Amino acid sequence: MKKRGYGIANMWYGIGNTANHNPSGAFVDILDDGTAIVLTGCADIGQGSTTVLAQIAAETLGINIEDVVVVAADTEVTPDAGATSASRQTYVSGNAVRLAAKNAREQVLAKASEELNIQAERLSIYQGQIWVGDNPSGVMIKEIITQCRSEGVLTLGHGSFDPVTTKLDSETGQGIPYATYAFATQVAEVEVDTETGIVEVKKIVAAHDVGKAINPQNVEGQIEGGCSMGIGYALLEEVVVKDGEIQGPGMSTYLIPTAMDVSEVYPIIIEEYEASGPYGAKGVGEPALVPTAAAIANAVADALGIRMYELPLTPERIIATIKRK
Amino acid sequence: MAEFHLEMKVNGKPIVLDVDPGLRLLDVLRDILHLTGTKEGCGEGECGACSVILNGKLVDSCLVLAPQANGQEVITIEGIAQNGELDSLQKAFLEAGAVQCGYCTPGMILAAKVLLDHNSTPSRLEISKSISGNICRCTGYTKIIQAVEIAASRIATKEGADHA
């Protein structure tokens, strides 16, 4: 018989390393033609940080994203930006790039202020042009940079950011382990075959508070990918170690979800502005995976009326649990 | 061991090589022809990262010995753009955000291409089945399936226009 069940799970997750310094640095160089190079140690392993950092630099500098080149994760030329881990790169390296771009922008605006004889506070840059209040000045940043160069002035900005944390008290465990947190709720719908023990995840609705979603499509991709990993964690994946040897060392023996194993995923992005984040952003990498297995296990418990305490929920375990009952 | 005289067509171009007969098609493509768009993942035919099209069928190039490709026609990811213009599937993958780390992408696109070459109006389930031999750890497949749907609808629209 096929039984349907629904489960819900909530999570909160700290962004950045736990109760420890984890700074990122960045350089932003505005070139003679008004384009910019961003140097960051942030490694993009597919989550899209290079795109997000280009967006942050472009937004801060007031130039088009097509005019930003990001040189990332090259220890020969880029400043340290820590590990791509702890769901920290958008928040920590994003802030470093924002501050470096702000620093470069201030240099351009200082020169523009001299040239236009207008206070720098009244000036801004938008689409490569200097603006005075709400009006375009007609002067492109390229012209200001040319002026800088003729005077031997570079427009090179630097920035760094380290999340504000404290050590935890060794007696009480109290302190500030993280500067900010991501929050999420996921709901899973499953169908359990009581004869075969096979669990099919039909649907996952995943609501994630990410601060500002700098690139909503990337955020969705992270949530969908996290849910897929969570399905694997809940139903398929088990690292078995025997006498110090991993028993499933290959993809034929350690199964991860294929396109036939994943469910429909409905990401819901909640944008709760985080004051300390770059343009309000936090992180989403690991949070996307954290509640999924719990939601699925709760859904299986709802379907069967039996709670299981060991993952993955393999057909063998499901059948054994049903029989025991 | 005596070298094997291999003649095949790769991305429309005739290739003539003398190779170690123990080489896999994957090794010939990557190490000799420098077509590094084809990736090696598991090397045991489970992950699909090394997928190429051999005579119209999707194969894991890690499971094909070079001599087995003799006289055959191979298409790799480098061979599907036409005159510098990306294939509809490549465009759709970019548009849908279906590429994250990118390692599965060449195989995914070729798997989807074989599907669309035979069935230009696939259902969601048919798309999932056709890419189920290609493993992706990052995307959760959602945007990959959406990309294939986008490409299929573009091809259908284009075919409709061609017939009109």
CSV table of C-alpha atoms in Angstrom, one decimal:
chain,number,residue,atom,x,y,z
A,1,MET,CA,0.0,0.0,0.0
A,2,LYS,CA,1.2,3.5,-0.7
A,3,LYS,CA,0.9,5.9,2.2
A,4,ARG,CA,1.3,9.7,1.9
A,5,GLY,CA,2.8,11.9,4.5
A,6,TYR,CA,3.8,15.5,5.1
A,7,GLY,CA,6.7,16.7,7.3
A,8,ILE,CA,8.1,20.1,8.3
A,9,ALA,CA,11.5,21.1,9.5
A,10,ASN,CA,13.0,24.4,10.6
A,11,MET,CA,16.6,25.5,10.9
A,12,TRP,CA,18.9,28.4,11.7
A,13,TYR,CA,22.5,28.4,10.7
A,14,GLY,CA,25.4,30.7,11.5
A,15,ILE,CA,27.1,32.4,8.6
A,16,GLY,CA,30.9,32.3,8.8
A,17,ASN,CA,33.4,30.4,11.0
A,18,THR,CA,32.3,29.6,14.5
A,19,ALA,CA,33.5,32.0,17.2
A,20,ASN,CA,36.6,32.7,15.1
A,21,HIS,CA,38.1,35.3,12.9
A,22,ASN,CA,37.6,34.6,9.2
A,23,PRO,CA,38.5,37.7,7.3
A,24,SER,CA,38.3,38.3,3.5
A,25,GLY,CA,40.2,40.9,1.5
A,26,ALA,CA,39.7,42.4,-1.9
A,27,PHE,CA,41.2,44.9,-4.3
A,28,VAL,CA,39.2,46.8,-6.9
A,29,ASP,CA,41.1,48.6,-9.6
A,30,ILE,CA,39.3,51.0,-11.9
A,31,LEU,CA,41.1,51.1,-15.2
A,32,ASP,CA,41.7,53.9,-17.7
A,33,ASP,CA,38.7,52.9,-19.8
A,34,GLY,CA,36.2,53.0,-16.9
A,35,THR,CA,36.1,49.2,-16.5
A,36,ALA,CA,37.2,47.5,-13.3
A,37,ILE,CA,39.1,44.5,-12.1
A,38,VAL,CA,38.2,42.8,-8.8
A,39,LEU,CA,40.9,40.7,-7.1
A,40,THR,CA,39.5,38.3,-4.6
A,41,GLY,CA,40.7,35.0,-3.1
A,42,CYS,CA,37.1,33.8,-3.1
A,43,ALA,CA,36.9,30.4,-4.9
A,44,ASP,CA,33.7,29.9,-7.0
A,45,ILE,CA,33.0,26.2,-6.8
A,46,GLY,CA,29.8,26.6,-8.7
A,47,GLN,CA,27.7,28.5,-6.2
A,48,GLY,CA,28.1,31.6,-8.3
A,49,SER,CA,30.3,33.8,-6.0
A,50,THR,CA,32.2,35.3,-9.0
A,51,THR,CA,28.9,36.5,-10.5
A,52,VAL,CA,27.7,37.9,-7.1
A,53,LEU,CA,31.0,39.7,-6.4
A,54,ALA,CA,30.9,41.2,-9.9
A,55,GLN,CA,27.3,42.4,-9.2
A,56,ILE,CA,28.4,43.9,-5.8
A,57,ALA,CA,31.4,45.7,-7.4
A,58,ALA,CA,29.3,47.0,-10.3
A,59,GLU,CA,26.5,48.3,-8.0
A,60,THR,CA,29.0,50.0,-5.7
A,61,LEU,CA,31.1,51.6,-8.5
A,62,GLY,CA,28.0,52.6,-10.6
A,63,ILE,CA,29.2,50.8,-13.7
A,64,ASN,CA,27.7,48.0,-15.8
A,65,ILE,CA,28.4,44.4,-14.7
A,66,GLU,CA,29.7,43.7,-18.2
A,67,ASP,CA,32.5,46.2,-17.3
A,68,VAL,CA,33.7,44.2,-14.3
A,69,VAL,CA,36.2,41.4,-14.5
A,70,VAL,CA,36.7,39.3,-11.5
A,71,VAL,CA,40.0,37.5,-10.9
A,72,ALA,CA,39.3,35.0,-8.3
A,73,ALA,CA,41.1,32.4,-6.2
A,74,ASP,CA,44.6,32.7,-7.6
A,75,THR,CA,47.1,32.7,-4.7
A,76,GLU,CA,49.6,34.3,-7.0
A,77,VAL,CA,47.7,37.5,-7.4
A,78,THR,CA,44.6,37.6,-5.2
A,79,PRO,CA,44.3,38.5,-1.5
A,80,ASP,CA,43.2,35.9,1.0
A,81,ALA,CA,39.4,35.5,1.2
A,82,GLY,CA,39.3,32.4,3.4
A,83,ALA,CA,37.6,29.2,2.5
A,84,THR,CA,34.5,28.7,0.4
A,85,SER,CA,32.8,27.1,3.4
A,86,ALA,CA,30.6,28.0,6.3
A,87,SER,CA,28.1,29.6,3.8
A,88,ARG,CA,30.3,32.7,4.2
A,89,GLN,CA,31.5,34.0,0.8
A,90,THR,CA,28.5,36.3,-0.2
A,91,TYR,CA,28.5,37.7,3.3
A,92,VAL,CA,32.2,38.0,4.1
A,93,SER,CA,33.9,38.4,0.7
A,94,GLY,CA,30.9,40.3,-0.6
A,95,ASN,CA,31.5,42.9,2.1
A,96,ALA,CA,35.2,42.9,1.3
A,97,VAL,CA,34.5,43.6,-2.3
A,98,ARG,CA,31.9,46.2,-1.5
A,99,LEU,CA,34.4,48.1,0.8
A,100,ALA,CA,37.2,47.9,-1.8
A,101,ALA,CA,34.8,49.2,-4.5
A,102,LYS,CA,33.6,51.9,-2.2
A,103,ASN,CA,37.3,52.9,-1.5
A,104,ALA,CA,38.0,53.1,-5.2
A,105,ARG,CA,34.8,55.0,-5.9
A,106,GLU,CA,35.7,57.6,-3.2
A,107,GLN,CA,39.0,58.3,-5.1
A,108,VAL,CA,37.1,58.9,-8.3
A,109,LEU,CA,34.5,61.1,-6.6
A,110,ALA,CA,37.3,63.1,-4.8
A,111,LYS,CA,38.8,64.0,-8.2
A,112,ALA,CA,35.4,64.6,-9.7
A,113,SER,CA,34.6,67.0,-6.9
A,114,GLU,CA,37.8,69.0,-7.7
A,115,GLU,CA,37.1,69.0,-11.4
A,116,LEU,CA,33.4,70.0,-11.1
A,117,ASN,CA,33.9,72.2,-8.1
A,118,ILE,CA,31.1,70.4,-6.3
A,119,GLN,CA,31.2,68.7,-2.8
A,120,ALA,CA,32.0,65.0,-3.1
A,121,GLU,CA,29.0,64.2,-0.8
A,122,ARG,CA,26.7,65.4,-3.5
A,123,LEU,CA,28.2,63.3,-6.2
A,124,SER,CA,27.5,59.7,-7.2
A,125,ILE,CA,28.3,57.4,-10.1
A,126,TYR,CA,25.6,55.7,-12.2
A,127,GLN,CA,26.0,53.8,-15.5
A,128,GLY,CA,29.6,55.1,-15.8
A,129,GLN,CA,28.6,58.7,-15.4
A,130,ILE,CA,29.1,61.2,-12.6
A,131,TRP,CA,25.8,62.4,-11.2
A,132,VAL,CA,25.1,65.5,-9.1
A,133,GLY,CA,22.2,64.7,-6.8
A,134,ASP,CA,19.5,63.4,-9.2
A,135,ASN,CA,21.0,64.8,-12.4
A,136,PRO,CA,23.7,63.5,-14.7
A,137,SER,CA,26.6,65.8,-15.0
A,138,GLY,CA,27.5,64.8,-18.5
A,139,VAL,CA,31.0,63.8,-17.2
A,140,MET,CA,31.9,60.2,-17.6
A,141,ILE,CA,34.1,58.5,-15.0
A,142,LYS,CA,36.5,57.7,-17.8
A,143,GLU,CA,37.3,61.4,-18.1
A,144,ILE,CA,37.9,61.7,-14.4
A,145,ILE,CA,40.2,58.7,-14.5
A,146,THR,CA,42.1,60.2,-17.4
A,147,GLN,CA,42.6,63.3,-15.2
A,148,CYS,CA,43.7,61.1,-12.3
A,149,ARG,CA,46.3,59.4,-14.5
A,150,SER,CA,47.6,62.6,-15.9
A,151,GLU,CA,48.4,63.6,-12.3
A,152,GLY,CA,49.9,60.2,-11.6
A,153,VAL,CA,47.0,59.1,-9.4
A,154,LEU,CA,45.8,55.5,-9.4
A,155,THR,CA,42.2,54.6,-8.6
A,156,LEU,CA,42.9,51.4,-6.7
A,157,GLY,CA,40.7,50.4,-3.8
A,158,HIS,CA,41.2,47.9,-1.0
A,159,GLY,CA,38.8,46.4,1.5
A,160,SER,CA,38.6,43.7,4.1
A,161,PHE,CA,35.9,42.3,6.3
A,162,ASP,CA,35.9,40.1,9.3
A,163,PRO,CA,32.5,39.1,10.9
A,164,VAL,CA,32.1,40.4,14.4
A,165,THR,CA,32.2,37.4,16.8
A,166,THR,CA,33.5,36.6,20.2
A,167,LYS,CA,35.2,33.5,21.7
A,168,LEU,CA,32.7,31.3,23.5
A,169,ASP,CA,33.0,31.1,27.3
A,170,SER,CA,34.5,27.7,28.1
A,171,GLU,CA,32.3,27.3,31.2
A,172,THR,CA,29.0,28.5,30.0
A,173,GLY,CA,29.3,28.3,26.2
A,174,GLN,CA,28.0,31.8,26.0
A,175,GLY,CA,29.2,34.4,23.4
A,176,ILE,CA,28.6,35.5,19.9
A,177,PRO,CA,29.7,32.6,17.6
A,178,TYR,CA,28.3,34.2,14.4
A,179,ALA,CA,27.7,37.8,13.2
A,180,THR,CA,24.4,36.7,11.5
A,181,TYR,CA,22.2,33.7,10.9
A,182,ALA,CA,20.2,32.3,8.0
A,183,PHE,CA,16.7,30.8,8.7
A,184,ALA,CA,14.7,28.3,6.8
A,185,THR,CA,11.6,26.1,6.8
A,186,GLN,CA,11.1,23.2,4.5
A,187,VAL,CA,8.0,21.0,4.0
A,188,ALA,CA,8.3,17.6,2.3
A,189,GLU,CA,5.5,15.5,0.8
A,190,VAL,CA,6.4,11.8,0.5
A,191,GLU,CA,4.8,8.5,-0.6
A,192,VAL,CA,5.9,5.4,1.2
A,193,ASP,CA,5.3,2.0,-0.4
A,194,THR,CA,4.7,-0.3,2.6
A,195,GLU,CA,5.4,-3.4,0.6
A,196,THR,CA,8.8,-2.4,-0.9
A,197,GLY,CA,9.8,0.2,1.7
A,198,ILE,CA,10.6,2.7,-1.1
A,199,VAL,CA,10.1,6.3,-0.2
A,200,GLU,CA,9.4,8.7,-3.0
A,201,VAL,CA,9.7,12.4,-2.3
A,202,LYS,CA,6.9,14.1,-4.3
A,203,LYS,CA,7.5,17.7,-3.4
A,204,ILE,CA,9.6,20.0,-1.3
A,205,VAL,CA,8.7,23.6,-0.5
A,206,ALA,CA,11.8,25.4,0.8
A,207,ALA,CA,11.5,28.9,2.3
A,208,HIS,CA,14.9,30.5,3.0
A,209,ASP,CA,15.7,33.8,4.6
A,210,VAL,CA,18.9,34.8,2.8
A,211,GLY,CA,18.9,38.5,3.6
A,212,LYS,CA,19.0,40.3,0.2
A,213,ALA,CA,19.1,37.8,-2.7
A,214,ILE,CA,21.8,39.4,-4.8
A,215,ASN,CA,21.2,36.9,-7.6
A,216,PRO,CA,17.8,35.3,-7.1
A,217,GLN,CA,18.4,32.7,-9.8
A,218,ASN,CA,21.6,31.5,-8.1
A,219,VAL,CA,19.8,31.4,-4.8
A,220,GLU,CA,17.1,29.2,-6.3
A,221,GLY,CA,19.8,27.0,-7.7
A,222,GLN,CA,21.5,26.7,-4.3
A,223,ILE,CA,18.2,25.8,-2.7
A,224,GLU,CA,17.3,23.2,-5.4
A,225,GLY,CA,20.8,21.6,-5.2
A,226,GLY,CA,20.6,21.6,-1.4
A,227,CYS,CA,17.3,19.8,-1.4
A,228,SER,CA,18.7,17.2,-3.8
A,229,MET,CA,21.6,16.6,-1.4
A,230,GLY,CA,19.1,16.4,1.4
A,231,ILE,CA,17.1,13.7,-0.4
A,232,GLY,CA,20.3,11.8,-0.8
A,233,TYR,CA,21.1,12.2,2.9
A,234,ALA,CA,17.6,11.1,3.9
A,235,LEU,CA,17.1,8.2,1.6
A,236,LEU,CA,20.3,7.0,-0.1
A,237,GLU,CA,23.7,8.0,1.2
A,238,GLU,CA,25.5,6.2,4.0
A,239,VAL,CA,29.2,6.3,4.6
A,240,VAL,CA,30.0,2.8,5.9
A,241,VAL,CA,33.5,2.4,7.4
A,242,LYS,CA,34.9,-1.0,8.2
A,243,ASP,CA,38.4,-1.6,9.6
A,244,GLY,CA,39.3,2.0,8.6
A,245,GLU,CA,38.2,1.5,5.0
A,246,ILE,CA,35.2,3.2,3.3
A,247,GLN,CA,33.0,0.5,1.9
A,248,GLY,CA,31.4,2.7,-0.8
A,249,PRO,CA,34.3,4.4,-2.4
A,250,GLY,CA,32.8,4.7,-5.9
A,251,MET,CA,29.7,6.0,-7.6
A,252,SER,CA,28.5,2.4,-8.2
A,253,THR,CA,28.6,1.7,-4.5
A,254,TYR,CA,27.8,5.1,-3.0
A,255,LEU,CA,24.5,6.2,-4.6
A,256,ILE,CA,23.6,9.8,-4.9
A,257,PRO,CA,20.3,11.2,-6.4
A,258,THR,CA,19.8,11.1,-10.1
A,259,ALA,CA,17.2,13.2,-12.0
A,260,MET,CA,14.8,10.3,-11.3
A,261,ASP,CA,15.3,10.5,-7.5
A,262,VAL,CA,14.7,14.2,-6.9
A,263,SER,CA,11.3,15.7,-6.3
A,264,GLU,CA,9.8,18.9,-7.5
A,265,VAL,CA,11.3,21.7,-5.4
A,266,TYR,CA,9.6,25.1,-4.9
A,267,PRO,CA,12.0,27.6,-3.5
A,268,ILE,CA,10.6,30.6,-1.6
A,269,ILE,CA,13.1,33.4,-1.1
A,270,ILE,CA,12.6,35.5,2.0
A,271,GLU,CA,14.5,38.8,1.9
A,272,GLU,CA,14.9,40.0,5.5
A,273,TYR,CA,17.5,42.8,5.1
A,274,GLU,CA,20.7,42.1,7.2
A,275,ALA,CA,22.2,45.4,8.1
A,276,SER,CA,25.8,44.0,8.4
A,277,GLY,CA,25.6,42.2,5.0
A,278,PRO,CA,26.6,43.6,1.6
A,279,TYR,CA,23.4,45.2,0.3
A,280,GLY,CA,21.6,43.2,3.1
A,281,ALA,CA,22.8,39.8,2.0
A,282,LYS,CA,23.6,36.8,4.2
A,283,GLY,CA,24.2,33.2,2.8
A,284,VAL,CA,22.4,30.2,1.6
A,285,GLY,CA,24.9,27.4,0.7
A,286,GLU,CA,24.6,25.0,3.6
A,287,PRO,CA,21.2,26.2,5.0
A,288,ALA,CA,19.7,24.8,1.8
A,289,LEU,CA,20.5,21.3,2.9
A,290,VAL,CA,20.2,21.5,6.6
A,291,PRO,CA,16.4,20.9,7.1
A,292,THR,CA,15.7,18.6,4.2
A,293,ALA,CA,16.4,15.2,5.7
A,294,ALA,CA,14.5,16.1,8.9
A,295,ALA,CA,11.4,17.2,6.8
A,296,ILE,CA,11.5,14.0,4.9
A,297,ALA,CA,11.9,11.8,8.0
A,298,ASN,CA,9.0,13.7,9.6
A,299,ALA,CA,6.9,13.1,6.5
A,300,VAL,CA,7.8,9.4,6.6
A,301,ALA,CA,6.8,9.3,10.3
A,302,ASP,CA,3.5,11.0,9.3
A,303,ALA,CA,2.8,8.5,6.6
A,304,LEU,CA,3.6,5.4,8.6
A,305,GLY,CA,2.8,6.5,12.1
A,306,ILE,CA,6.3,5.2,13.1
A,307,ARG,CA,9.3,7.4,13.9
A,308,MET,CA,12.7,6.3,12.7
A,309,TYR,CA,15.9,7.5,14.2
A,310,GLU,CA,18.6,6.3,11.7
A,311,LEU,CA,19.4,7.7,8.3
A,312,PRO,CA,19.3,6.9,5.4
A,313,LEU,CA,15.7,5.7,5.3
A,314,THR,CA,16.5,2.8,3.0
A,315,PRO,CA,13.8,0.3,1.9
A,316,GLU,CA,15.4,-2.3,4.2
A,317,ARG,CA,15.2,-0.1,7.2
A,318,ILE,CA,11.6,1.0,6.5
A,319,ILE,CA,10.4,-2.7,6.0
A,320,ALA,CA,12.3,-3.8,9.2
A,321,THR,CA,10.7,-1.0,11.2
A,322,ILE,CA,7.2,-1.7,9.8
A,323,LYS,CA,7.6,-5.4,10.8
A,324,ARG,CA,8.9,-4.6,14.2
A,325,LYS,CA,5.8,-2.6,14.8
B,1,MET,CA,51.9,-3.4,-28.0
B,2,ALA,CA,51.4,-2.6,-31.7
B,3,GLU,CA,49.6,0.7,-32.3
B,4,PHE,CA,46.1,0.7,-33.6
B,5,HIS,CA,45.3,2.6,-36.8
B,6,LEU,CA,42.3,4.6,-35.8
B,7,GLU,CA,40.1,6.4,-38.3
B,8,MET,CA,37.0,8.2,-37.1
B,9,LYS,CA,35.1,11.4,-37.5
B,10,VAL,CA,35.1,13.8,-34.6
B,11,ASN,CA,32.7,16.8,-34.7
B,12,GLY,CA,32.5,16.4,-38.5
B,13,LYS,CA,36.3,16.3,-39.1
B,14,PRO,CA,38.1,13.1,-40.2
B,15,ILE,CA,40.7,12.0,-37.7
B,16,VAL,CA,43.5,9.6,-38.5
B,17,LEU,CA,45.7,8.4,-35.6
B,18,ASP,CA,47.9,5.5,-34.5
B,19,VAL,CA,47.1,4.9,-30.9
B,20,ASP,CA,47.7,2.4,-28.1
B,21,PRO,CA,44.7,0.1,-28.5
B,22,GLY,CA,44.2,0.1,-24.7
B,23,LEU,CA,43.3,3.8,-24.7
B,24,ARG,CA,39.7,4.7,-24.0
B,25,LEU,CA,37.9,7.0,-26.4
B,26,LEU,CA,37.9,9.5,-23.5
B,27,ASP,CA,41.7,9.5,-23.5
B,28,VAL,CA,41.9,10.0,-27.2
B,29,LEU,CA,39.5,12.9,-27.1
B,30,ARG,CA,41.1,14.7,-24.1
B,31,ASP,CA,44.8,13.8,-24.2
B,32,ILE,CA,45.5,13.5,-28.0
B,33,LEU,CA,42.8,15.7,-29.6
B,34,HIS,CA,42.8,18.1,-26.6
B,35,LEU,CA,39.0,18.2,-26.6
B,36,THR,CA,38.8,18.8,-22.9
B,37,GLY,CA,35.1,19.7,-22.8
B,38,THR,CA,34.5,16.0,-22.2
B,39,LYS,CA,35.1,15.3,-18.5
B,40,GLU,CA,36.3,12.3,-16.6
B,41,GLY,CA,34.2,11.7,-13.5
B,42,CYS,CA,34.0,8.3,-12.0
B,43,GLY,CA,35.8,6.4,-14.8
B,44,GLU,CA,33.4,3.5,-14.3
B,45,GLY,CA,30.4,4.4,-16.3
B,46,GLU,CA,28.2,5.7,-13.5
B,47,CYS,CA,28.3,9.4,-13.6
B,48,GLY,CA,28.0,10.4,-17.3
B,49,ALA,CA,30.5,13.3,-17.1
B,50,CYS,CA,32.4,11.7,-20.1
B,51,SER,CA,29.3,11.3,-22.3
B,52,VAL,CA,29.7,11.8,-26.0
B,53,ILE,CA,27.5,11.0,-29.0
B,54,LEU,CA,28.7,7.9,-30.9
B,55,ASN,CA,26.7,7.4,-34.1
B,56,GLY,CA,23.7,9.2,-32.7
B,57,LYS,CA,23.7,7.4,-29.4
B,58,LEU,CA,24.8,8.7,-26.0
B,59,VAL,CA,27.8,6.7,-24.6
B,60,ASP,CA,30.2,6.9,-21.7
B,61,SER,CA,33.5,7.5,-23.4
B,62,CYS,CA,35.3,6.0,-20.4
B,63,LEU,CA,33.7,2.6,-21.3
B,64,VAL,CA,34.5,2.8,-25.1
B,65,LEU,CA,37.9,1.6,-26.2
B,66,ALA,CA,39.5,3.7,-28.9
B,67,PRO,CA,39.4,0.8,-31.4
B,68,GLN,CA,35.7,0.5,-30.9
B,69,ALA,CA,35.3,4.0,-32.3
B,70,ASN,CA,37.1,3.1,-35.5
B,71,GLY,CA,35.0,4.1,-38.5
B,72,GLN,CA,32.4,5.7,-36.3
B,73,GLU,CA,31.2,9.3,-35.9
B,74,VAL,CA,31.8,11.0,-32.6
B,75,ILE,CA,30.2,14.3,-31.4
B,76,THR,CA,31.6,16.0,-28.3
B,77,ILE,CA,30.4,19.2,-26.6
B,78,GLU,CA,32.9,21.2,-28.8
B,79,GLY,CA,31.0,20.0,-31.9
B,80,ILE,CA,27.5,21.3,-31.3
B,81,ALA,CA,27.8,25.0,-31.7
B,82,GLN,CA,27.3,26.0,-35.4
B,83,ASN,CA,29.5,28.7,-36.9
B,84,GLY,CA,30.3,30.1,-33.6
B,85,GLU,CA,26.7,30.2,-32.5
B,86,LEU,CA,25.7,28.2,-29.4
B,87,ASP,CA,23.3,25.4,-29.8
B,88,SER,CA,19.7,26.0,-28.5
B,89,LEU,CA,20.5,23.7,-25.5
B,90,GLN,CA,23.7,25.6,-24.6
B,91,LYS,CA,21.8,28.9,-24.8
B,92,ALA,CA,18.9,27.5,-22.7
B,93,PHE,CA,21.3,26.1,-20.0
B,94,LEU,CA,22.8,29.6,-19.6
B,95,GLU,CA,19.4,31.3,-19.5
B,96,ALA,CA,17.9,28.9,-17.0
B,97,GLY,CA,20.9,29.0,-14.7
B,98,ALA,CA,21.4,25.3,-15.2
B,99,VAL,CA,25.2,25.4,-14.9
B,100,GLN,CA,26.7,25.6,-11.5
B,101,CYS,CA,30.1,23.9,-11.1
B,102,GLY,CA,29.8,22.9,-14.8
B,103,TYR,CA,31.4,19.5,-14.5
B,104,CYS,CA,28.3,17.6,-15.6
B,105,THR,CA,27.2,20.2,-18.1
B,106,PRO,CA,28.9,18.9,-21.3
B,107,GLY,CA,27.4,15.4,-20.7
B,108,MET,CA,24.0,16.8,-19.7
B,109,ILE,CA,23.8,18.9,-22.8
B,110,LEU,CA,24.7,15.9,-25.1
B,111,ALA,CA,22.2,13.6,-23.3
B,112,ALA,CA,19.5,16.2,-23.8
B,113,LYS,CA,20.6,16.7,-27.4
B,114,VAL,CA,20.1,12.9,-28.1
B,115,LEU,CA,16.7,13.1,-26.5
B,116,LEU,CA,15.6,16.2,-28.5
B,117,ASP,CA,17.0,14.7,-31.7
B,118,HIS,CA,14.5,11.9,-31.3
B,119,ASN,CA,11.7,13.6,-29.5
B,120,SER,CA,11.3,17.3,-29.8
B,121,THR,CA,8.3,17.5,-27.4
B,122,PRO,CA,9.4,15.4,-24.4
B,123,SER,CA,7.5,15.3,-21.1
B,124,ARG,CA,9.2,16.2,-17.8
B,125,LEU,CA,9.5,12.5,-17.0
B,126,GLU,CA,11.1,11.7,-20.4
B,127,ILE,CA,13.6,14.5,-19.8
B,128,SER,CA,14.4,13.2,-16.3
B,129,LYS,CA,14.8,9.7,-17.7
B,130,SER,CA,17.1,10.9,-20.5
B,131,ILE,CA,19.5,12.6,-18.1
B,132,SER,CA,19.3,10.0,-15.3
B,133,GLY,CA,22.6,8.5,-16.4
B,134,ASN,CA,24.2,11.9,-15.8
B,135,ILE,CA,24.8,12.8,-12.2
B,136,CYS,CA,24.8,16.4,-11.0
B,137,ARG,CA,25.6,17.2,-7.4
B,138,CYS,CA,25.0,20.9,-7.4
B,139,THR,CA,21.8,21.9,-9.2
B,140,GLY,CA,19.3,19.4,-8.0
B,141,TYR,CA,18.4,19.0,-11.7
B,142,THR,CA,15.5,21.4,-11.5
B,143,LYS,CA,17.1,24.1,-13.7
B,144,ILE,CA,18.6,21.5,-16.0
B,145,ILE,CA,15.1,20.1,-16.7
B,146,GLN,CA,13.8,23.6,-17.2
B,147,ALA,CA,16.6,24.3,-19.7
B,148,VAL,CA,15.8,21.2,-21.7
B,149,GLU,CA,12.1,22.4,-21.7
B,150,ILE,CA,13.1,25.8,-22.9
B,151,ALA,CA,15.3,24.4,-25.7
B,152,ALA,CA,12.5,22.0,-26.8
B,153,SER,CA,10.0,24.8,-27.0
B,154,ARG,CA,12.5,27.0,-29.0
B,155,ILE,CA,13.2,24.1,-31.4
B,156,ALA,CA,9.4,23.5,-31.8
B,157,THR,CA,8.8,27.2,-32.5
B,158,LYS,CA,11.7,27.2,-35.0
B,159,GLU,CA,10.5,24.1,-36.8
B,160,GLY,CA,7.0,25.5,-36.9
B,161,ALA,CA,8.4,28.7,-38.5
B,162,ASP,CA,10.4,26.6,-41.0
B,163,HIS,CA,7.3,24.7,-42.1
B,164,ALA,CA,5.2,27.8,-42.5
